[in-house]
Coordinates of N, CA, C and O in Angstrom, one line a residue:
I1 N -71.8 6.5 -29.3 CA -71.1 5.8 -28.2 C -70.8 6.9 -27.1 O -70.9 6.6 -26.0
G2 N -70.3 8.0 -27.5 CA -69.9 9.0 -26.6 C -71.0 9.9 -26.0 O -70.8 10.6 -25.0
G3 N -72.2 9.8 -26.6 CA -73.3 10.5 -26.1 C -73.3 12.0 -26.5 O -74.1 12.8 -26.0
A4 N -72.5 12.4 -27.4 CA -72.5 13.8 -27.9 C -73.8 14.1 -28.6 O -74.4 13.3 -29.2
K5 N -74.2 15.4 -28.5 CA -75.4 15.9 -29.2 C -75.1 17.2 -29.7 O -74.1 17.9 -29.4
P6 N -76.0 17.7 -30.6 CA -75.8 19.0 -31.2 C -75.6 20.1 -30.1 O -76.3 20.1 -29.1
G7 N -74.6 21.0 -30.3 CA -74.3 22.0 -29.4 C -73.2 21.7 -28.4 O -72.7 22.5 -27.6
D8 N -72.7 20.4 -28.5 CA -71.6 20.0 -27.6 C -70.2 20.3 -28.1 O -69.2 20.1 -27.5
R9 N -70.2 20.9 -29.3 CA -68.9 21.3 -30.0 C -68.1 20.1 -30.4 O -67.0 19.9 -30.1
T10 N -68.8 19.2 -31.2 CA -68.2 18.0 -31.7 C -68.5 17.8 -33.2 O -69.3 18.7 -33.7
M11 N -68.1 16.7 -33.8 CA -68.5 16.5 -35.2 C -70.0 16.3 -35.3 O -70.5 16.5 -36.4
I12 N -70.7 16.1 -34.3 CA -72.2 15.9 -34.3 C -72.8 17.2 -34.8 O -73.8 17.2 -35.4
D13 N -72.2 18.4 -34.5 CA -72.7 19.7 -34.9 C -72.7 19.8 -36.4 O -73.5 20.6 -36.9
A14 N -71.9 19.1 -37.1 CA -71.9 19.1 -38.6 C -72.7 17.9 -39.1 O -73.4 18.0 -40.1
L15 N -72.6 16.7 -38.5 CA -73.2 15.5 -38.9 C -74.7 15.5 -38.8 O -75.4 15.1 -39.8
H16 N -75.2 16.0 -37.7 CA -76.7 16.0 -37.5 C -77.4 16.9 -38.6 O -78.3 16.4 -39.2
P17 N -77.0 18.1 -38.8 CA -77.7 18.9 -39.9 C -77.5 18.3 -41.3 O -78.4 18.4 -42.1
A18 N -76.3 17.7 -41.5 CA -76.0 17.1 -42.8 C -77.0 16.0 -43.1 O -77.5 15.9 -44.2
L19 N -77.1 15.1 -42.1 CA -78.0 14.0 -42.3 C -79.5 14.4 -42.4 O -80.2 13.8 -43.2
A20 N -79.8 15.5 -41.7 CA -81.2 16.0 -41.8 C -81.5 16.6 -43.2 O -82.6 16.5 -43.7
A21 N -80.5 17.1 -43.8 CA -80.6 17.7 -45.2 C -80.4 16.8 -46.3 O -80.5 17.1 -47.5
L22 N -80.0 15.5 -46.0 CA -79.6 14.6 -47.1 C -80.7 14.3 -48.1 O -80.4 14.1 -49.2
D23 N -81.9 14.3 -47.6 CA -83.0 14.0 -48.6 C -83.1 15.1 -49.7 O -83.6 14.8 -50.8
D24 N -82.5 16.2 -49.4 CA -82.5 17.3 -50.4 C -81.2 17.2 -51.3 O -81.0 18.1 -52.2
G25 N -80.4 16.2 -51.2 CA -79.2 16.0 -52.0 C -77.9 16.3 -51.3 O -77.9 16.9 -50.2
L26 N -76.9 15.9 -51.9 CA -75.5 16.0 -51.3 C -75.1 17.5 -51.2 O -74.4 17.8 -50.2
A27 N -75.5 18.3 -52.1 CA -75.1 19.7 -52.0 C -75.8 20.4 -50.8 O -75.1 21.1 -50.1
A28 N -77.0 20.0 -50.6 CA -77.7 20.6 -49.4 C -77.1 20.0 -48.1 O -76.9 20.8 -47.1
A29 N -76.7 18.8 -48.1 CA -76.1 18.2 -46.9 C -74.8 18.8 -46.7 O -74.4 19.1 -45.5
A30 N -74.0 19.1 -47.7 CA -72.7 19.7 -47.6 C -72.8 21.1 -47.0 O -72.1 21.5 -46.1
A31 N -73.8 21.9 -47.5 CA -74.0 23.2 -47.0 C -74.4 23.2 -45.5 O -74.0 24.0 -44.7
A32 N -75.3 22.3 -45.2 CA -75.7 22.2 -43.8 C -74.6 21.7 -42.9 O -74.4 22.3 -41.8
A33 N -73.8 20.8 -43.4 CA -72.6 20.4 -42.6 C -71.6 21.6 -42.4 O -71.1 21.8 -41.3
R34 N -71.4 22.3 -43.4 CA -70.5 23.5 -43.3 C -71.0 24.5 -42.3 O -70.3 25.0 -41.5
K35 N -72.3 24.8 -42.4 CA -72.9 25.8 -41.5 C -72.8 25.3 -40.1 O -72.5 26.0 -39.1
G36 N -73.1 24.0 -39.8 CA -72.9 23.4 -38.5 C -71.5 23.4 -38.0 O -71.2 23.8 -36.8
A37 N -70.6 23.1 -38.9 CA -69.1 23.1 -38.5 C -68.7 24.6 -38.1 O -68.1 24.8 -37.1
D38 N -69.1 25.5 -39.0 CA -68.7 26.9 -38.7 C -69.3 27.4 -37.4 O -68.6 28.2 -36.7
H39 N -70.4 26.9 -37.1 CA -71.1 27.4 -35.8 C -70.3 27.0 -34.6 O -70.3 27.6 -33.6
T40 N -69.5 25.9 -34.7 CA -68.7 25.4 -33.6 C -67.7 26.5 -33.1 O -67.3 26.5 -32.0
A41 N -67.3 27.3 -34.1 CA -66.3 28.4 -33.7 C -66.9 29.4 -32.8 O -66.2 30.1 -32.1
T42 N -68.2 29.4 -32.7 CA -68.9 30.4 -31.8 C -69.1 29.8 -30.4 O -69.5 30.5 -29.5
L43 N -68.9 28.5 -30.3 CA -69.2 27.8 -29.0 C -68.0 27.8 -28.1 O -66.9 27.3 -28.5
R44 N -68.1 28.4 -27.0 CA -66.9 28.6 -26.1 C -66.7 27.4 -25.1 O -65.6 27.3 -24.5
V45 N -67.7 26.5 -25.0 CA -67.5 25.4 -24.1 C -67.8 24.1 -24.9 O -68.8 24.0 -25.6
A46 N -66.9 23.2 -24.7 CA -67.0 21.9 -25.3 C -67.5 20.9 -24.2 O -66.9 20.9 -23.2
R47 N -68.6 20.2 -24.5 CA -69.2 19.3 -23.5 C -68.9 17.9 -23.8 O -69.3 17.0 -23.1
A48 N -68.2 17.6 -24.9 CA -67.8 16.3 -25.2 C -66.6 16.3 -26.1 O -66.3 17.3 -26.7
G49 N -66.0 15.2 -26.3 CA -64.8 15.1 -27.2 C -63.5 15.6 -26.7 O -63.4 16.0 -25.5
R50 N -62.5 15.6 -27.5 CA -61.2 16.1 -27.2 C -61.1 17.5 -26.7 O -60.3 17.9 -25.9
A51 N -62.0 18.3 -27.3 CA -62.0 19.8 -27.0 C -62.3 20.1 -25.5 O -62.0 21.2 -25.0
T52 N -62.8 19.1 -24.8 CA -63.1 19.3 -23.4 C -61.9 19.6 -22.6 O -61.9 20.1 -21.5
Y53 N -60.7 19.2 -23.1 CA -59.4 19.3 -22.5 C -58.8 20.7 -22.8 O -57.7 21.0 -22.2
V54 N -59.4 21.5 -23.6 CA -58.9 22.8 -24.0 C -59.6 23.9 -23.3 O -60.8 23.9 -23.2
Y55 N -58.9 24.9 -22.8 CA -59.5 26.1 -22.2 C -60.4 26.8 -23.1 O -60.1 26.9 -24.3
A56 N -61.5 27.3 -22.6 CA -62.6 28.0 -23.4 C -62.0 29.1 -24.2 O -62.4 29.3 -25.3
D57 N -61.1 29.9 -23.6 CA -60.6 31.0 -24.4 C -59.7 30.6 -25.6 O -59.6 31.4 -26.5
R58 N -59.3 29.4 -25.6 CA -58.5 28.9 -26.8 C -59.5 28.3 -27.8 O -59.1 28.2 -29.0
L59 N -60.7 28.0 -27.5 CA -61.7 27.4 -28.4 C -62.3 28.5 -29.3 O -62.6 28.3 -30.5
A60 N -62.5 29.7 -28.7 CA -63.3 30.7 -29.4 C -62.6 31.1 -30.7 O -61.4 31.3 -30.8
G61 N -63.5 31.1 -31.8 CA -63.0 31.5 -33.1 C -62.4 30.3 -33.9 O -62.0 30.5 -35.0
H62 N -62.3 29.1 -33.3 CA -61.8 28.0 -34.0 C -62.8 26.9 -34.3 O -63.5 26.5 -33.3
V63 N -62.9 26.5 -35.5 CA -63.9 25.4 -35.8 C -63.4 24.1 -35.2 O -62.2 23.8 -35.3
D64 N -64.3 23.3 -34.7 CA -64.0 22.0 -34.2 C -63.4 21.1 -35.3 O -64.0 21.0 -36.4
P65 N -62.3 20.5 -35.1 CA -61.6 19.7 -36.2 C -62.5 18.5 -36.7 O -62.6 18.3 -37.9
G66 N -63.2 17.9 -35.8 CA -64.1 16.8 -36.2 C -65.3 17.3 -37.0 O -65.6 16.7 -38.0
A67 N -65.8 18.4 -36.6 CA -66.9 19.0 -37.4 C -66.4 19.5 -38.8 O -67.1 19.3 -39.8
D68 N -65.2 20.0 -38.8 CA -64.7 20.4 -40.1 C -64.4 19.2 -41.0 O -64.7 19.3 -42.2
A69 N -64.0 18.1 -40.4 CA -63.7 16.9 -41.2 C -65.0 16.4 -41.8 O -65.1 16.0 -43.0
V70 N -66.1 16.4 -41.0 CA -67.4 16.0 -41.5 C -67.9 16.9 -42.7 O -68.3 16.4 -43.7
A71 N -67.7 18.2 -42.5 CA -68.1 19.2 -43.5 C -67.3 18.9 -44.8 O -67.8 18.9 -45.9
R72 N -66.0 18.7 -44.7 CA -65.1 18.5 -45.8 C -65.5 17.2 -46.5 O -65.5 17.1 -47.8
L73 N -65.9 16.2 -45.8 CA -66.3 14.9 -46.4 C -67.5 15.2 -47.3 O -67.6 14.7 -48.4
F74 N -68.6 15.8 -46.7 CA -69.8 16.1 -47.5 C -69.5 17.0 -48.6 O -70.1 16.8 -49.7
E75 N -68.6 18.0 -48.5 CA -68.3 18.8 -49.6 C -67.6 18.1 -50.7 O -68.0 18.3 -51.9
A76 N -66.7 17.1 -50.4 CA -66.1 16.3 -51.4 C -67.1 15.4 -52.1 O -67.1 15.2 -53.3
L77 N -68.0 14.8 -51.3 CA -69.0 13.9 -51.9 C -69.9 14.7 -52.8 O -70.3 14.1 -53.8
S78 N -70.3 15.9 -52.5 CA -71.2 16.6 -53.3 C -70.6 17.0 -54.6 O -71.3 17.2 -55.6
K79 N -69.2 17.1 -54.7 CA -68.6 17.5 -55.9 C -68.4 16.3 -56.8 O -68.2 16.5 -58.0
T80 N -68.5 15.1 -56.3 CA -68.3 13.9 -57.1 C -69.6 13.4 -57.7 O -69.6 12.5 -58.5
H81 N -70.7 13.9 -57.2 CA -72.0 13.5 -57.7 C -72.8 14.6 -58.3 O -72.9 15.6 -58.0

């Protein structure tokens, strides 16, 4: 709906790689989601989502909350199966 894509510093940065890795199982999807979420901490500019309202110097070093939520979801799912 919002038009976000990978690299925009949103939950899509975790969701896209997780879905791409899903054929390899939930553990692989969880690892890909975590890697994507952690990468958002290196992105200084948010091009979509709530983070667009936050100054770039405040974003550096912080994982996007939506991306972290996606990673946590896949991590939890991978532990239950």
